[in-house]
Amino acid sequence: MRNIYLKSGLGDETYGPPFIFEDDDGDNNNNNTINVPTLKSANQEAREGVFSSIDELLGKTLIDPQSIDVVIVTCGGFSPSPSLSSLIVNRYNLRSDVKTYNLSGMGCSSGVLSIDFAARVLRGSRKVQNALVVITESITLNWYHGENRSMLVTNCIFRVGCAAAIMSNNPKLFKRAKMELVHSLRTHHGADDSSYRAAIQEEDEKGNTGISLTKDLIRVAGVNLRQHIKILAPRVLPLTQITNYIYSMIISTLLPQSKFKPMVPDFTTAFEHMCIHTGGKAVIEQVSRVLKLSDEVTEAAKMTLNRFGNTSSSLVFYELAYFEAQKGKVKKGDKMWMIAFGTGFKVGSLVWKWIQDSTQDYDNPWNDCIHNYPLKIW
């Protein structure tokens, strides 16, 4: 695990679940015993992240909990009963007619997918105006205690994180909003066996359950990213980029013997800022190769991986916070692209347009460390 961790791109200030540092009595663990994750510790991890995120969100937006019409919670590896959405309804005394949804098993892309889901619900009804989206993951019950290398990787790169957002179609809230969602795209590549099995939960030879990240994962990510951007590109790129891309595709098709490769569209002509999936060092490098992105463009992804690790479904929102923590970085009218990968294999994109200049919130997770970044670690 140490060898994997040292090559991962993670720093020394990421956050792990409490059970790792406690013995069975809840005291600091100063011996060499192996801590066993429990339902109690998983609930503690979930409650701490979810409640603190929602409390701060409601405090900043001044949204009355009684005005929330929809609650969407995504947590890939923890699905208690009652559900996490029921926990939120109980905690914040939401209306009896509130619609609640729980997403699970959708991997690191589920944060992006849940925002897309909320947007579709809001577009489909004028009576539904405010959706609370909570994006979290459970490290506790997904900790792997075996010795299979492909399963040990998750222990080394996945870390605790949570995000919450209010999505609204209420015109009265437009000027108070940070961003407007202008495009979203979800592609599912699970029909291909190698894509489906690239990251999968299973038991090792000794019966220990874990998430196996296969050696084929990086290749699968690259192949499916190319398929995804073929659909996304015509929707977001300037006309000149689209024309050049189509021309190169035609030439490569008509003259296969020339070994002419289609051009890679320059997505920096469409977006001022990019939040790229921080699944790990190799994933960021693969996205950078496929899209031919500079170090400056991938800076947010690299720094987020270093500071917070792979927080799964919430990872692109920690990158969003990185941009916000840099005063004057994001301007009104700027467009931001979020892209994330998930098990199955899924790719999700969100395109945002900033309604106002970004500000550094009092609860920005980068507040205590942004002065140390960017680091030259790669």
mmCIF file of N, CA, C and O in Angstrom, residues 3 27 36 78 90 103 120 144-146 151 163 176 189 193 215 224 241 243 245-246 249 267 282 288-289 299 305:
data_model
loop_
_atom_site.group_PDB
_atom_site.id
_atom_site.type_symbol
_atom_site.label_atom_id
_atom_site.label_comp_id
_atom_site.label_asym_id
_atom_site.label_seq_id
_atom_site.Cartn_x
_atom_site.Cartn_y
_atom_site.Cartn_z
ATOM 1 N N ASN A 3 3.847 1.627 -1.293
ATOM 2 C CA ASN A 3 4.410 1.815 -2.635
ATOM 3 C C ASN A 3 3.385 2.419 -3.591
ATOM 4 O O ASN A 3 3.705 3.297 -4.399
ATOM 5 N N ASP A 27 -11.109 5.074 21.397
ATOM 6 C CA ASP A 27 -9.936 5.859 21.773
ATOM 7 C C ASP A 27 -8.939 5.877 20.636
ATOM 8 O O ASP A 27 -9.022 5.085 19.700
ATOM 9 N N VAL A 36 -11.848 -2.722 12.696
ATOM 10 C CA VAL A 36 -12.919 -3.279 11.888
ATOM 11 C C VAL A 36 -14.002 -2.225 11.702
ATOM 12 O O VAL A 36 -14.546 -1.713 12.678
ATOM 13 N N PHE A 78 -22.741 3.033 0.269
ATOM 14 C CA PHE A 78 -23.407 2.949 1.573
ATOM 15 C C PHE A 78 -24.886 3.245 1.382
ATOM 16 O O PHE A 78 -25.269 4.347 1.009
ATOM 17 N N ASN A 90 -35.728 13.877 8.019
ATOM 18 C CA ASN A 90 -35.923 13.864 9.465
ATOM 19 C C ASN A 90 -35.145 14.977 10.151
ATOM 20 O O ASN A 90 -35.671 15.684 11.014
ATOM 21 N N LEU A 103 -29.356 7.521 -5.012
ATOM 22 C CA LEU A 103 -28.572 6.884 -6.069
ATOM 23 C C LEU A 103 -27.427 6.117 -5.415
ATOM 24 O O LEU A 103 -26.778 6.619 -4.499
ATOM 25 N N ARG A 120 -33.061 17.703 -14.868
ATOM 26 C CA ARG A 120 -34.145 17.108 -15.655
ATOM 27 C C ARG A 120 -35.469 17.132 -14.887
ATOM 28 O O ARG A 120 -36.537 17.358 -15.474
ATOM 29 N N TYR A 144 -10.783 -2.139 2.380
ATOM 30 C CA TYR A 144 -10.403 -3.496 1.999
ATOM 31 C C TYR A 144 -9.309 -4.016 2.927
ATOM 32 O O TYR A 144 -8.289 -3.350 3.134
ATOM 33 N N HIS A 145 -9.519 -5.206 3.493
ATOM 34 C CA HIS A 145 -8.586 -5.768 4.475
ATOM 35 C C HIS A 145 -7.762 -6.930 3.924
ATOM 36 O O HIS A 145 -7.034 -7.570 4.675
ATOM 37 N N GLY A 146 -7.860 -7.190 2.630
ATOM 38 C CA GLY A 146 -7.112 -8.295 2.045
ATOM 39 C C GLY A 146 -5.759 -7.879 1.504
ATOM 40 O O GLY A 146 -5.204 -6.837 1.878
ATOM 41 N N MET A 151 -7.184 -4.426 -5.483
ATOM 42 C CA MET A 151 -8.188 -3.974 -4.521
ATOM 43 C C MET A 151 -7.596 -3.029 -3.479
ATOM 44 O O MET A 151 -8.311 -2.183 -2.926
ATOM 45 N N ALA A 163 -20.274 17.111 -0.702
ATOM 46 C CA ALA A 163 -20.688 18.397 -1.265
ATOM 47 C C ALA A 163 -22.214 18.450 -1.302
ATOM 48 O O ALA A 163 -22.874 17.414 -1.366
ATOM 49 N N ARG A 176 -29.130 35.452 -7.605
ATOM 50 C CA ARG A 176 -28.417 34.995 -6.400
ATOM 51 C C ARG A 176 -27.571 33.764 -6.667
ATOM 52 O O ARG A 176 -26.723 33.396 -5.860
ATOM 53 N N HIS A 189 -21.282 3.064 -21.179
ATOM 54 C CA HIS A 189 -20.532 2.170 -22.059
ATOM 55 C C HIS A 189 -20.493 0.736 -21.513
ATOM 56 O O HIS A 189 -19.606 -0.045 -21.844
ATOM 57 N N ASP A 193 -17.871 -5.479 -22.364
ATOM 58 C CA ASP A 193 -17.484 -6.248 -21.180
ATOM 59 C C ASP A 193 -16.277 -5.650 -20.455
ATOM 60 O O ASP A 193 -16.241 -5.596 -19.225
ATOM 61 N N LYS A 215 -6.091 -3.363 -14.381
ATOM 62 C CA LYS A 215 -5.050 -2.688 -15.157
ATOM 63 C C LYS A 215 -5.603 -2.090 -16.443
ATOM 64 O O LYS A 215 -4.975 -1.220 -17.051
ATOM 65 N N ASN A 224 -13.443 5.416 -23.771
ATOM 66 C CA ASN A 224 -14.800 5.921 -23.552
ATOM 67 C C ASN A 224 -14.843 7.443 -23.492
ATOM 68 O O ASN A 224 -15.872 8.047 -23.833
ATOM 69 N N GLN A 241 -13.746 25.216 -34.764
ATOM 70 C CA GLN A 241 -13.232 23.952 -34.242
ATOM 71 C C GLN A 241 -14.037 22.773 -34.778
ATOM 72 O O GLN A 241 -13.472 21.739 -35.142
ATOM 73 N N THR A 243 -15.727 22.638 -37.591
ATOM 74 C CA THR A 243 -15.431 22.487 -39.020
ATOM 75 C C THR A 243 -14.115 21.758 -39.232
ATOM 76 O O THR A 243 -14.019 20.817 -40.043
ATOM 77 N N TYR A 245 -12.576 19.802 -37.164
ATOM 78 C CA TYR A 245 -12.681 18.434 -36.655
ATOM 79 C C TYR A 245 -13.379 17.534 -37.681
ATOM 80 O O TYR A 245 -12.913 16.428 -37.978
ATOM 81 N N ILE A 246 -14.494 18.014 -38.238
ATOM 82 C CA ILE A 246 -15.229 17.232 -39.233
ATOM 83 C C ILE A 246 -14.366 16.991 -40.473
ATOM 84 O O ILE A 246 -14.343 15.884 -41.029
ATOM 85 N N MET A 249 -11.877 14.300 -39.792
ATOM 86 C CA MET A 249 -12.535 12.993 -39.748
ATOM 87 C C MET A 249 -12.788 12.467 -41.160
ATOM 88 O O MET A 249 -12.592 11.277 -41.438
ATOM 89 N N PHE A 267 -10.558 22.065 -26.574
ATOM 90 C CA PHE A 267 -11.679 22.401 -25.697
ATOM 91 C C PHE A 267 -11.438 23.671 -24.896
ATOM 92 O O PHE A 267 -12.375 24.200 -24.295
ATOM 93 N N ALA A 282 -2.745 8.565 -12.771
ATOM 94 C CA ALA A 282 -2.774 7.975 -14.108
ATOM 95 C C ALA A 282 -4.017 8.415 -14.890
ATOM 96 O O ALA A 282 -3.946 8.600 -16.109
ATOM 97 N N SER A 288 -5.399 14.099 -19.952
ATOM 98 C CA SER A 288 -4.528 15.130 -20.518
ATOM 99 C C SER A 288 -3.979 14.713 -21.877
ATOM 100 O O SER A 288 -3.911 15.524 -22.811
ATOM 101 N N ARG A 289 -3.620 13.431 -22.014
ATOM 102 C CA ARG A 289 -3.099 12.931 -23.299
ATOM 103 C C ARG A 289 -4.183 12.908 -24.369
ATOM 104 O O ARG A 289 -3.967 13.342 -25.509
ATOM 105 N N GLU A 299 -4.137 21.783 -13.743
ATOM 106 C CA GLU A 299 -3.631 22.170 -12.419
ATOM 107 C C GLU A 299 -4.651 21.903 -11.314
ATOM 108 O O GLU A 299 -4.314 21.332 -10.262
ATOM 109 N N LEU A 305 -6.253 16.444 -6.161
ATOM 110 C CA LEU A 305 -5.824 15.082 -5.830
ATOM 111 C C LEU A 305 -4.802 15.113 -4.712
ATOM 112 O O LEU A 305 -4.847 14.299 -3.784
#
